Coordinates of C-alpha atoms in Angstrom, one line a residue:
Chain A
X1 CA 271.7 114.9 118.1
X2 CA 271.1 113.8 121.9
X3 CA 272.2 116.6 124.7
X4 CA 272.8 116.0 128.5
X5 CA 272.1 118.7 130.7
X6 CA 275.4 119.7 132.9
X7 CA 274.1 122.6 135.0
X8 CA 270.8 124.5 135.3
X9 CA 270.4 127.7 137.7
X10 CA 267.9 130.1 137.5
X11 CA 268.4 133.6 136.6
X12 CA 265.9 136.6 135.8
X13 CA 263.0 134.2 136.2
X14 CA 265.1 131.8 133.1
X15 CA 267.4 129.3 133.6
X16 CA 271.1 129.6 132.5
X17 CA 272.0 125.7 131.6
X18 CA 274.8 124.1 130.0
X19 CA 274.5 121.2 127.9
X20 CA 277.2 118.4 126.6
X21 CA 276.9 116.6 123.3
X22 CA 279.3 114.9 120.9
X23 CA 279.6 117.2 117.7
X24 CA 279.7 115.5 114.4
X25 CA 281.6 118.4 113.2
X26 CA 284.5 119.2 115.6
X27 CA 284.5 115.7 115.6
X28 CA 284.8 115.9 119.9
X29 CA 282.8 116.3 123.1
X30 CA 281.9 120.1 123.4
X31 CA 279.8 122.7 125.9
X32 CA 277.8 125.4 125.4
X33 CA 275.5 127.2 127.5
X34 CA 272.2 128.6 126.8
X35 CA 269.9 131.2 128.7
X36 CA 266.1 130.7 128.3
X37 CA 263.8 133.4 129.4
X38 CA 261.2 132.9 132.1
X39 CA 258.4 129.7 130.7
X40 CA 260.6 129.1 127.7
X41 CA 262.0 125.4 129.0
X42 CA 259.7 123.0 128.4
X43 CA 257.2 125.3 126.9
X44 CA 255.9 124.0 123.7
X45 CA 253.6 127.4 122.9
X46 CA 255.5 129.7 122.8
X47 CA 258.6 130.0 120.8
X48 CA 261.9 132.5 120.7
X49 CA 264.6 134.2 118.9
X50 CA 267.9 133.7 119.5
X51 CA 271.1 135.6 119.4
X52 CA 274.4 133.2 119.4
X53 CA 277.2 134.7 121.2
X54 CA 281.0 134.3 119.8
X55 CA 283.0 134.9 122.9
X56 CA 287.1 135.8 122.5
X57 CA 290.7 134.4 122.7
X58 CA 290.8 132.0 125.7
X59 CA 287.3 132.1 126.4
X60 CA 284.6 128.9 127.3
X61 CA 281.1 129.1 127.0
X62 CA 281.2 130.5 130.5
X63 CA 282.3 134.0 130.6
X64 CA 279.9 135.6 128.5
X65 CA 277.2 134.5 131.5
X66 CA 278.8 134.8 134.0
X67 CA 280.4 138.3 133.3
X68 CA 278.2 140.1 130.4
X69 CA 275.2 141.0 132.4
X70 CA 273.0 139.9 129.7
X71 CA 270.2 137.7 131.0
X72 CA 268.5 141.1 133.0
X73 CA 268.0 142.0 128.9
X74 CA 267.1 139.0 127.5
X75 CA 264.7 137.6 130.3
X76 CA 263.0 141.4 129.4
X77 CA 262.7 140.8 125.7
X78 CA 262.1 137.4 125.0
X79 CA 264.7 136.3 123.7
X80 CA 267.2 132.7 124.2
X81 CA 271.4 133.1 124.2
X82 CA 273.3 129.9 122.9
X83 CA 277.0 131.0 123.6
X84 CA 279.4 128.3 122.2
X85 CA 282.5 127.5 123.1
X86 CA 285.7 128.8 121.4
X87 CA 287.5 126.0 120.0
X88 CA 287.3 122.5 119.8
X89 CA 288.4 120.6 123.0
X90 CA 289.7 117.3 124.0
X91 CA 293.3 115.8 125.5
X92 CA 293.1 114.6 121.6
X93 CA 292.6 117.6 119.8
X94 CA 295.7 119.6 118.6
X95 CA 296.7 122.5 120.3
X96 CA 299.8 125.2 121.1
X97 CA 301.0 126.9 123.7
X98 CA 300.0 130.4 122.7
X99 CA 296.9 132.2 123.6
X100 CA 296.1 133.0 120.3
X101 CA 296.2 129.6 118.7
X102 CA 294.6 126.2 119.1
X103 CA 292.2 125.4 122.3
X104 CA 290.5 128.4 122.8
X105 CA 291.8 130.0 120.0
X106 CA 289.6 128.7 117.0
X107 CA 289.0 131.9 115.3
X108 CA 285.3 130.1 113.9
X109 CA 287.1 128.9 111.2
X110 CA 287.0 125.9 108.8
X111 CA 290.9 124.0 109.0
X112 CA 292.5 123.0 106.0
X113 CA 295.6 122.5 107.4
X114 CA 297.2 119.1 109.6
X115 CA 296.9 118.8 112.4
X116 CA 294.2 121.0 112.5
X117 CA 291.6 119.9 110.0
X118 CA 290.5 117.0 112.1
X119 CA 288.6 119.3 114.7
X120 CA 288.8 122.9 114.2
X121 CA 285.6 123.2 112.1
X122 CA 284.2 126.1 114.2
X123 CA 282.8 128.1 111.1
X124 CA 280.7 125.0 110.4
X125 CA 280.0 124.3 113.7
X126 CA 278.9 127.6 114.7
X127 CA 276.8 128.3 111.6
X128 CA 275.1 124.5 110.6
X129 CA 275.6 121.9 113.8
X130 CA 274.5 124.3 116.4
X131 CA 272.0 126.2 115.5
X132 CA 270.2 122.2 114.5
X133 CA 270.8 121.2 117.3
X134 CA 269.6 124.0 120.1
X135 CA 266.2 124.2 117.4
X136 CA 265.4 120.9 117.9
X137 CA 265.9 120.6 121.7
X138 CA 264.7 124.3 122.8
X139 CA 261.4 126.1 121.9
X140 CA 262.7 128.7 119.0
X141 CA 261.7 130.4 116.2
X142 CA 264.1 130.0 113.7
X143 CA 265.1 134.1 114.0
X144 CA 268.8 134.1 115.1
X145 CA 270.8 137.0 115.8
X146 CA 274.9 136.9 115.9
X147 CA 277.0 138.5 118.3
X148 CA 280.1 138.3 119.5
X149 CA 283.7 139.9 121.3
X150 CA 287.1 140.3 120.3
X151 CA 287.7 136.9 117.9
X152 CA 284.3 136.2 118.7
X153 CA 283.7 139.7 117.0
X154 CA 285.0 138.7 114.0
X155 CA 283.3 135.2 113.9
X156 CA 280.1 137.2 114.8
X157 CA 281.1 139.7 111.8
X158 CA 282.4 137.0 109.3
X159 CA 279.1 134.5 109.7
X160 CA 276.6 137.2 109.3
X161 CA 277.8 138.4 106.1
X162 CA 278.4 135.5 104.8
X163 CA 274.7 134.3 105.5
X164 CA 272.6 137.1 105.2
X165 CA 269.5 135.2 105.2
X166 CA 270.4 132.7 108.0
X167 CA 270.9 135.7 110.2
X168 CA 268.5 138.8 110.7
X169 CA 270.9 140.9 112.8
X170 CA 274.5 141.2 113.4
X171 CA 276.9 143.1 116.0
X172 CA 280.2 143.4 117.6
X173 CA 281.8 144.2 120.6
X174 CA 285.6 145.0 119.6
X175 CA 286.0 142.7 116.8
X176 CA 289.0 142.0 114.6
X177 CA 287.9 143.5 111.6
X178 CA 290.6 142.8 109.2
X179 CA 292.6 139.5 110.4
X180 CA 294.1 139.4 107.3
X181 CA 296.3 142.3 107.8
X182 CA 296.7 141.9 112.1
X183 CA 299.1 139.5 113.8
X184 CA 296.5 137.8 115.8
X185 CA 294.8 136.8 112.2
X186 CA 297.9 136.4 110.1
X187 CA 299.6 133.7 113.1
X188 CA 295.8 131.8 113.1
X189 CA 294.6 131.8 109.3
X190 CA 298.2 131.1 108.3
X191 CA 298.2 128.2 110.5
X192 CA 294.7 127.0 110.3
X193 CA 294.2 127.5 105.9
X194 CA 297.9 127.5 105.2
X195 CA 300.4 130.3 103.3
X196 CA 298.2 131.4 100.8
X197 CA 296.4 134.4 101.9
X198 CA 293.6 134.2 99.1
X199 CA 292.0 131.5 101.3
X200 CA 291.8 133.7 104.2
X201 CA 289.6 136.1 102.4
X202 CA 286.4 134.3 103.1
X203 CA 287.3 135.1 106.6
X204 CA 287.9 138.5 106.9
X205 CA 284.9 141.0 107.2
X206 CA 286.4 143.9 105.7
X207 CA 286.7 141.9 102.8
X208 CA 283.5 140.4 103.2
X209 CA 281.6 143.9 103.4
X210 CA 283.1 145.0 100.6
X211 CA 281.7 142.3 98.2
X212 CA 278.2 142.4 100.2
X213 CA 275.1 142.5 97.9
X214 CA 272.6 141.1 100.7
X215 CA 273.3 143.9 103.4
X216 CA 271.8 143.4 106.9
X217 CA 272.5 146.5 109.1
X218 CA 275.5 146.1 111.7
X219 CA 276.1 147.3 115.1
X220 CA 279.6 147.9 116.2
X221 CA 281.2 149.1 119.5
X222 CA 284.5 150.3 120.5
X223 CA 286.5 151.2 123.7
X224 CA 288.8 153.6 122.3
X225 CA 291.4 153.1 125.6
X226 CA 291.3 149.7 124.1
X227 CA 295.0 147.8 124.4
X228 CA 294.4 146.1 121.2
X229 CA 293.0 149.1 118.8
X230 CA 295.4 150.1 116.3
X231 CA 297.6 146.9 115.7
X232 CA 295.0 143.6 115.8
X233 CA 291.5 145.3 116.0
X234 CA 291.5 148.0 113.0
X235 CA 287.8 149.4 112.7
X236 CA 289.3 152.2 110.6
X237 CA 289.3 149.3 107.7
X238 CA 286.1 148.0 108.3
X239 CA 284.8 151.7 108.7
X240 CA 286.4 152.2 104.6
X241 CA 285.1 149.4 103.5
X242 CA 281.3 150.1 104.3
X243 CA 281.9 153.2 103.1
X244 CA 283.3 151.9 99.8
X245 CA 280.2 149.6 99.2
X246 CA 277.5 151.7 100.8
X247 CA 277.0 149.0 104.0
X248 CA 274.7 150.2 106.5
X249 CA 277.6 149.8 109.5
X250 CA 277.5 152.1 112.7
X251 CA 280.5 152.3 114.7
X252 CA 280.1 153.5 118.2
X253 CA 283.1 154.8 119.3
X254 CA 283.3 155.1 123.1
X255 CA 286.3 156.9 125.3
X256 CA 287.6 155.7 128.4
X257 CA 286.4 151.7 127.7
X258 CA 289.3 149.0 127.3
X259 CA 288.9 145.8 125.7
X260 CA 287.2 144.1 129.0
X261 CA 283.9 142.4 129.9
X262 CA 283.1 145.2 131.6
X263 CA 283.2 146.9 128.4
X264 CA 280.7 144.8 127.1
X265 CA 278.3 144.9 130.4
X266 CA 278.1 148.3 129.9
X267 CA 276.5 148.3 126.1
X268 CA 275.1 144.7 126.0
X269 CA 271.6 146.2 126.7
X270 CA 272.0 148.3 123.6
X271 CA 273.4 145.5 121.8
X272 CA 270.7 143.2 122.6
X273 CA 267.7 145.9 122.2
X274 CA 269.4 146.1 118.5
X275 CA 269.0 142.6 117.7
X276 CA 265.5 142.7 119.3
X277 CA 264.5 145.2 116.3
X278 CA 265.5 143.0 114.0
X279 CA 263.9 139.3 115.6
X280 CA 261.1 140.5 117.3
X281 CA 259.7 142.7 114.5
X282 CA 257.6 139.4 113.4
X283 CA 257.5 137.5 116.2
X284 CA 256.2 134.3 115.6
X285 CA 254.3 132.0 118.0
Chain B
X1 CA 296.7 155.3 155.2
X2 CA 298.3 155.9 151.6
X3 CA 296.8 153.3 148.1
X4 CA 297.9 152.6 145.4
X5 CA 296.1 151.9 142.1
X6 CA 296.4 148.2 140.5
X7 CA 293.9 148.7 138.1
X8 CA 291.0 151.2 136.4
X9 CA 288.4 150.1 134.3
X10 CA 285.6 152.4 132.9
X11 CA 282.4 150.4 133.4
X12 CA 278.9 152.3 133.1
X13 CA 280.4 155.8 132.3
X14 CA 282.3 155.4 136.3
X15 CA 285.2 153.5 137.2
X16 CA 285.7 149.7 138.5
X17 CA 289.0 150.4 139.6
X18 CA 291.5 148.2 142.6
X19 CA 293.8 149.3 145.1
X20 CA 296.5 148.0 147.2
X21 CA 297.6 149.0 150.8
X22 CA 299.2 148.5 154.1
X23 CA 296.5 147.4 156.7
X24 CA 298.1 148.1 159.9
X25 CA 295.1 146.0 161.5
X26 CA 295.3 143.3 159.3
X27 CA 299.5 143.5 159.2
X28 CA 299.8 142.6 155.6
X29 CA 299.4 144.4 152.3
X30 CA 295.8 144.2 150.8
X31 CA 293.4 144.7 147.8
X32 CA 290.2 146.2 147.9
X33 CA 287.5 146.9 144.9
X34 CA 286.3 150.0 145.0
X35 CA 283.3 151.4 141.7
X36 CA 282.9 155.2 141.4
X37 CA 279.8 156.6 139.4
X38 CA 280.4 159.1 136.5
X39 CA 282.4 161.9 137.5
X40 CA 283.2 161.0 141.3
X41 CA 286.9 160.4 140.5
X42 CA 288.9 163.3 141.3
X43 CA 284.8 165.0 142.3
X44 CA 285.4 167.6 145.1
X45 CA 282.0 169.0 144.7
X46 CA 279.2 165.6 145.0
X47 CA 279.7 163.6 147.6
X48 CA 278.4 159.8 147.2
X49 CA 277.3 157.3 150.1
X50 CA 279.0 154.0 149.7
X51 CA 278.0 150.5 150.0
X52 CA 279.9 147.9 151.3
X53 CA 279.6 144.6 150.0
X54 CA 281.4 142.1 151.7
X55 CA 282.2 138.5 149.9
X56 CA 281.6 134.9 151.1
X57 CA 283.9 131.8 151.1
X58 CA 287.1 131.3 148.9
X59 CA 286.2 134.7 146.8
X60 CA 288.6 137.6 146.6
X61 CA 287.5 141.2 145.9
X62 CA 286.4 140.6 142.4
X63 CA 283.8 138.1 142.1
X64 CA 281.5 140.4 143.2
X65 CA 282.8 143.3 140.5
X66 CA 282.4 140.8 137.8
X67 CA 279.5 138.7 138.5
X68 CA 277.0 140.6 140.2
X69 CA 276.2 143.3 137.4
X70 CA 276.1 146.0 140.2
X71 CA 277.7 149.1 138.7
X72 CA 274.7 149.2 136.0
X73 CA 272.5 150.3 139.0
X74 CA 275.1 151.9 141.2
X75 CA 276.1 154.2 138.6
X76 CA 272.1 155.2 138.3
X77 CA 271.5 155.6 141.6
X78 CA 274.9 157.6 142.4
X79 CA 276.8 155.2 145.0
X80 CA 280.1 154.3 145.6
X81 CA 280.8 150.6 146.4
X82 CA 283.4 149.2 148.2
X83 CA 284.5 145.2 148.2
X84 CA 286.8 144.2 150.7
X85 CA 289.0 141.2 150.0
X86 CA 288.0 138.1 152.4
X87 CA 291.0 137.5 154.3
X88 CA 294.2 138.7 155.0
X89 CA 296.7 137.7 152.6
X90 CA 300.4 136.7 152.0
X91 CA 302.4 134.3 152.0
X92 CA 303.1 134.6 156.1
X93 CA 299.3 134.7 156.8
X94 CA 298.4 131.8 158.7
X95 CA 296.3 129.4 155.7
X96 CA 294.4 126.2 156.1
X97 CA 293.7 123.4 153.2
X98 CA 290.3 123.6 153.9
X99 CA 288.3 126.1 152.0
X100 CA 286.6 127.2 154.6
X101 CA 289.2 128.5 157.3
X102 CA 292.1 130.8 157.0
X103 CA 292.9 132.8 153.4
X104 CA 289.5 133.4 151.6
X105 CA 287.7 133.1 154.9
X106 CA 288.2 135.6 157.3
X107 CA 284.5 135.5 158.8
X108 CA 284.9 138.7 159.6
X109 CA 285.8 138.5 162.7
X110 CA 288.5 139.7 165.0
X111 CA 290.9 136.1 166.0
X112 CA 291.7 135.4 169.7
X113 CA 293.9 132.5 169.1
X114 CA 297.2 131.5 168.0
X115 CA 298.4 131.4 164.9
X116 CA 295.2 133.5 163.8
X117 CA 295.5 136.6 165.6
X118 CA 297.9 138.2 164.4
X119 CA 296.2 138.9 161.1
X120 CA 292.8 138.0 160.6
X121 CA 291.0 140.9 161.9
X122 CA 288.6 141.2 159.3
X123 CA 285.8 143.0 161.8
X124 CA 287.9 145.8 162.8
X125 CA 289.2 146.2 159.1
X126 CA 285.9 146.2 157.9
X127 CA 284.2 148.5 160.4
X128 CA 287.2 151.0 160.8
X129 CA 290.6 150.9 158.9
X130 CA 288.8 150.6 155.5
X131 CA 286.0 153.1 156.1
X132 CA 288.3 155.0 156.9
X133 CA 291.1 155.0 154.3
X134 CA 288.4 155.4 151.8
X135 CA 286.8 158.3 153.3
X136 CA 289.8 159.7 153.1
X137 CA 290.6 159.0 149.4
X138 CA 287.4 159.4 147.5
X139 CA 284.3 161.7 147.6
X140 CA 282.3 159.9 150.2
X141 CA 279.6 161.6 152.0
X142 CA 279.7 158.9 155.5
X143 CA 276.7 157.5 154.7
X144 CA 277.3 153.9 154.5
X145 CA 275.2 150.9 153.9
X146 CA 276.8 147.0 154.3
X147 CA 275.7 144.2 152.7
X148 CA 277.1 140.6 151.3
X149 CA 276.9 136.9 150.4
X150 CA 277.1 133.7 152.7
X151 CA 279.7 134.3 155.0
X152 CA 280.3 137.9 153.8
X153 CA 276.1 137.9 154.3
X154 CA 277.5 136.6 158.0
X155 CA 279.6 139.5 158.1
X156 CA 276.8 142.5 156.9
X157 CA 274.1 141.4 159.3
X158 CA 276.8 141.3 162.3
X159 CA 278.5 144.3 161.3
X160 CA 274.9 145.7 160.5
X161 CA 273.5 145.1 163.8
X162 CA 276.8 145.5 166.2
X163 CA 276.9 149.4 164.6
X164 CA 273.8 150.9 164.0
X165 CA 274.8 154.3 163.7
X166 CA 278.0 153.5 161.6
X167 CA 275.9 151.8 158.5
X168 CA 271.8 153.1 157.6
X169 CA 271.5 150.1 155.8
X170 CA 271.5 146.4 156.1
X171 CA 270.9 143.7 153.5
X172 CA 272.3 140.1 152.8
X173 CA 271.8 137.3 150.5
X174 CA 272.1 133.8 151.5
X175 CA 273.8 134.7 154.8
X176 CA 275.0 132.4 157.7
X177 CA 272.1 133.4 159.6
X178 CA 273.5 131.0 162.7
X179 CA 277.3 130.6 162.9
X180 CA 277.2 129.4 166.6
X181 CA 275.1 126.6 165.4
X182 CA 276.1 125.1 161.8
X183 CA 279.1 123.8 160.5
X184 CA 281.0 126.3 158.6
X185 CA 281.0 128.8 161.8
X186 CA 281.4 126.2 164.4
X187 CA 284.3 125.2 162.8
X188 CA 285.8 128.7 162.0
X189 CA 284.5 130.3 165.3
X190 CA 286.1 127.8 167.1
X191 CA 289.0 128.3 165.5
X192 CA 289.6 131.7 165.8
X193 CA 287.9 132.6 168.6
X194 CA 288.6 129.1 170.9
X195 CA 286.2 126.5 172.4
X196 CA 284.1 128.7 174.2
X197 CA 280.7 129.3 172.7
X198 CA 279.7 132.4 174.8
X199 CA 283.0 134.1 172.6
X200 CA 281.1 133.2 169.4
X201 CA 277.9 135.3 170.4
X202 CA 279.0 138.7 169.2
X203 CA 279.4 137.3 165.9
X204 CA 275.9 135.5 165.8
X205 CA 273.3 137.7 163.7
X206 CA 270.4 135.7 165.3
X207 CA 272.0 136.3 168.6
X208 CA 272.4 140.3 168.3
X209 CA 268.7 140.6 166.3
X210 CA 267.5 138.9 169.4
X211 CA 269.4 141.6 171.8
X212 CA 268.9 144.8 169.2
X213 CA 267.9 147.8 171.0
X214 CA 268.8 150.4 167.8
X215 CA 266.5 148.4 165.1
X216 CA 268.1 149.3 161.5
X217 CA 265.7 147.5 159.1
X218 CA 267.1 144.4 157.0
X219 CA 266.6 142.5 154.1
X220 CA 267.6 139.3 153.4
X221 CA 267.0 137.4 149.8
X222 CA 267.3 133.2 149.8
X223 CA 266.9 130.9 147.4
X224 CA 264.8 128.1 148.1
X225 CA 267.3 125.4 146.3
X226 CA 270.3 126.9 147.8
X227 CA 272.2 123.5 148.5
X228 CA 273.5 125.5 151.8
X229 CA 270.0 126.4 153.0
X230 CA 269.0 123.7 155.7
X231 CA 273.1 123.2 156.9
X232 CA 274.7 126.4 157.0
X233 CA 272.5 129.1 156.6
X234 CA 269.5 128.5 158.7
X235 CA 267.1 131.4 158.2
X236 CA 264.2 130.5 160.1
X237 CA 266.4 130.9 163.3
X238 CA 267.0 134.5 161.9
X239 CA 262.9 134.8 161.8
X240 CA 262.0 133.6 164.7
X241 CA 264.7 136.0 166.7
X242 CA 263.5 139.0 164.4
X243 CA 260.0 138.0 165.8
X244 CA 260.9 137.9 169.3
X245 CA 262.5 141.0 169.4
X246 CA 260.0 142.9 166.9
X247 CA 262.7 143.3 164.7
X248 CA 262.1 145.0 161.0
X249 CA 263.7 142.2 158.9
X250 CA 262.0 141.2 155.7
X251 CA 263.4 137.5 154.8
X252 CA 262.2 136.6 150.8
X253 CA 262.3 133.3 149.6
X254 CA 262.6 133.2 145.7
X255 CA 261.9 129.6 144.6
X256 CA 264.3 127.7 142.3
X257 CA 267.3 129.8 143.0
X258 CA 270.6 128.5 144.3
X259 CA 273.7 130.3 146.0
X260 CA 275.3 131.3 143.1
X261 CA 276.0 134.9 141.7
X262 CA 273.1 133.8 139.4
X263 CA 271.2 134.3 142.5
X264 CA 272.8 137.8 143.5
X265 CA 272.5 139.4 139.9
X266 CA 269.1 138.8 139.4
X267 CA 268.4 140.5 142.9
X268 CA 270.9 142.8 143.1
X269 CA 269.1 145.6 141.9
X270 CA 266.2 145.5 144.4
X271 CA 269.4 145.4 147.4
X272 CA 270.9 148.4 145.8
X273 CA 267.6 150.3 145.7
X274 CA 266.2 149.0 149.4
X275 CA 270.0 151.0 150.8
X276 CA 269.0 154.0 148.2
X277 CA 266.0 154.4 150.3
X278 CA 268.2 155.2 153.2
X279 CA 271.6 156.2 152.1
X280 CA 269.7 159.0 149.8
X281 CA 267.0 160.3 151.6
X282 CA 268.9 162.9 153.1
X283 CA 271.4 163.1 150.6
X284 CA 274.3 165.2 151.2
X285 CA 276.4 167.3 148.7

């Protein structure tokens, strides 16, 4: 569980890093970056909240802090970003030419499938490895928050309801609320769990919210000049399926925004004050 | 002096939105960012004062629009900003394999030598054609304030100084305080300009502060571990000139931060509101 510091610049008074290790899980060398508020490295009084963020389809670790704007906010509140990578990575690790599959592409599942079982364990990764890993070596509280864009949207949405007590609040920025039923999702959980779209259920959150007994309140937004909307994004099934089962969801719909990162600079602030509710209503020290 | 639109993004209830067009000073086609506040497109009643922020070495004119997390305060405090690409461009545009000389590093100046000269006039582009073409295409009130990063810090405090009553406001961050005397503008200047030093002078801010008769004030923010600091940048020749000549420049040193946009988001805010306090203090509608 050893990490090796890749990069460290300072930021809002915290230091935006990036660390290496070897993951057990993904079975490969991988990134990820973390933002600690002003004190919080090497500080061993006091101790923080995180919120993870999921980013999208061809993303690294790096354009969430480099493009989001969010450090201002969370150097404010208190509170530590671990932003994983997207996929697996590695000249050995299975891949495809498309965008929307393989490196980069990892949809924050579990693989059942060859050649993809051997290291596309994101859901695992993202929800067990990581979060061990970033709470032994950084000063937090055990309080994590999930967020995420796009695919990372949907890992953010899919992880939080299926770990209610793991994770005290949950939100989205343009998520893909129903993979099962959108081409992005269909190509990727075909190829990732194989033909039989029963297994892809444990990774769709419209399916997931309407089984939900543990029900932790979620924040969504949406550009409604976004490209993707109608066919891959579908927040009008999401939208049904809280309504169906009584799920405290709030949709923000916003004109004019497309599916961008300046989409998401403009309401991270709200996103993050959101999760701040929820992880700094019993702050521990 | 026509544009045309590349792109539009709605960022902060405004627009982040490009533009291409014909620089007859530069002879090529170019691309400029451009962010208008809520409700200045198509706005024939406010008028907005712009900022100018020009770039530093190898960037283009959107680094700045996605790094810096500017439109956040722009759009509060009601300016327009304008972000100039670097160089001319095209695939007949004199280039260099160095990162440091030809495209992506105009230095903002006008070239005297062969094969430069016929497009890299960057200072006259700067200070005329685009103020110009974007006075004429969006609700700007000619209040202007310049500012910028490394070499495009360079180019701020030059243009800055060399036009007092064209721009009411001057600010850099880690600017090339010096070019006569450090590598990166030795080598450029000479290049552009030719051998002889005395040509380089006009576009030396430590030279002009030293000869300012019109004394707009300046600030300048530097990090302390900036790797360029000692090199390339050389503040303390800026100081002591500024003290010689009674100059109003306010140089802070922020310990621990580097020359990244790290550096510039975390101090853009304060930049933004020190040109407020000139650009709107007799605000024009």
């Amino acid at each position: 569980m050893s990490i090796e510091l890749v990069s460290s610049t300072k930021s809002f008074d915290g230091f935006q890093q990036r660390y290496r290790h070897k993951s057990s899980t993904l079975n490969c060398s991988m990134v990820f970056s973390i933002f600690l508020p002003q004190d919080a490295e090497g500080n061993t009084q006091r101790k923080y909240p995180v919120v993870y963020w999921l980013s999208g389809l061809t993303c690294t670790d790096e354009n969430f802090s480099q493009k989001a704007g969010a450090q201002r906010v969370a150097a404010e509140l208190g509170i530590i970003l671990v932003i994983p990578d997207t996929s697996p990575r590695g000249d050995d690790v299975a891949d495809d030419p498309g965008y929307d599959l393989g490196q980069g592409a990892g949809f924050y599942v579990n693989a059942t499938q060859e050649p993809w079982k051997q290291h596309y364990q994101m859901y695992d990764y993202v929800v067990d490895e990581l979060p061990s890993l970033v709470e032994l070596h950084f000063p937090i509280n055990g309080r994590r928050g999930i967020c995420g864009h796009s695919m990372g949207g949907h890992g953010a949405l899919v992880i939080g309801l299926r770990n209610p007590k793991r994770y005290q609040s949950i939100s989205a920025f343009s998520p893909i609320c129903n993979p099962i039923a959108c081409p992005w999702g269909e190509k990727a959980l075909g190829t990732y769990l194989g033909a039989d779209p029963k297994s892809w259920e444990p990774y769709d959150a419209t399916v997931l919210m309407g089984r939900a007994v543990e029900k932790t309140p979620i924040l969504v937004s949406q550009g409604e000049q976004d490209e993707f909307l109608e066919e891959q994004l579908r927040p009008h099934s999401l939208q049904t399926a809280a309504e169906a089962s009584d799920y405290p969801l709030r949709i923000e719909h916003h004109a004019g925004y497309d599916h961008s990162y300046y989409f998401i600079a403009s309401f991270i602030e709200e996103h993050l004050r959101f999760h701040a509710d929820s992880l700094l209503s019993r702050h521990i020290y």
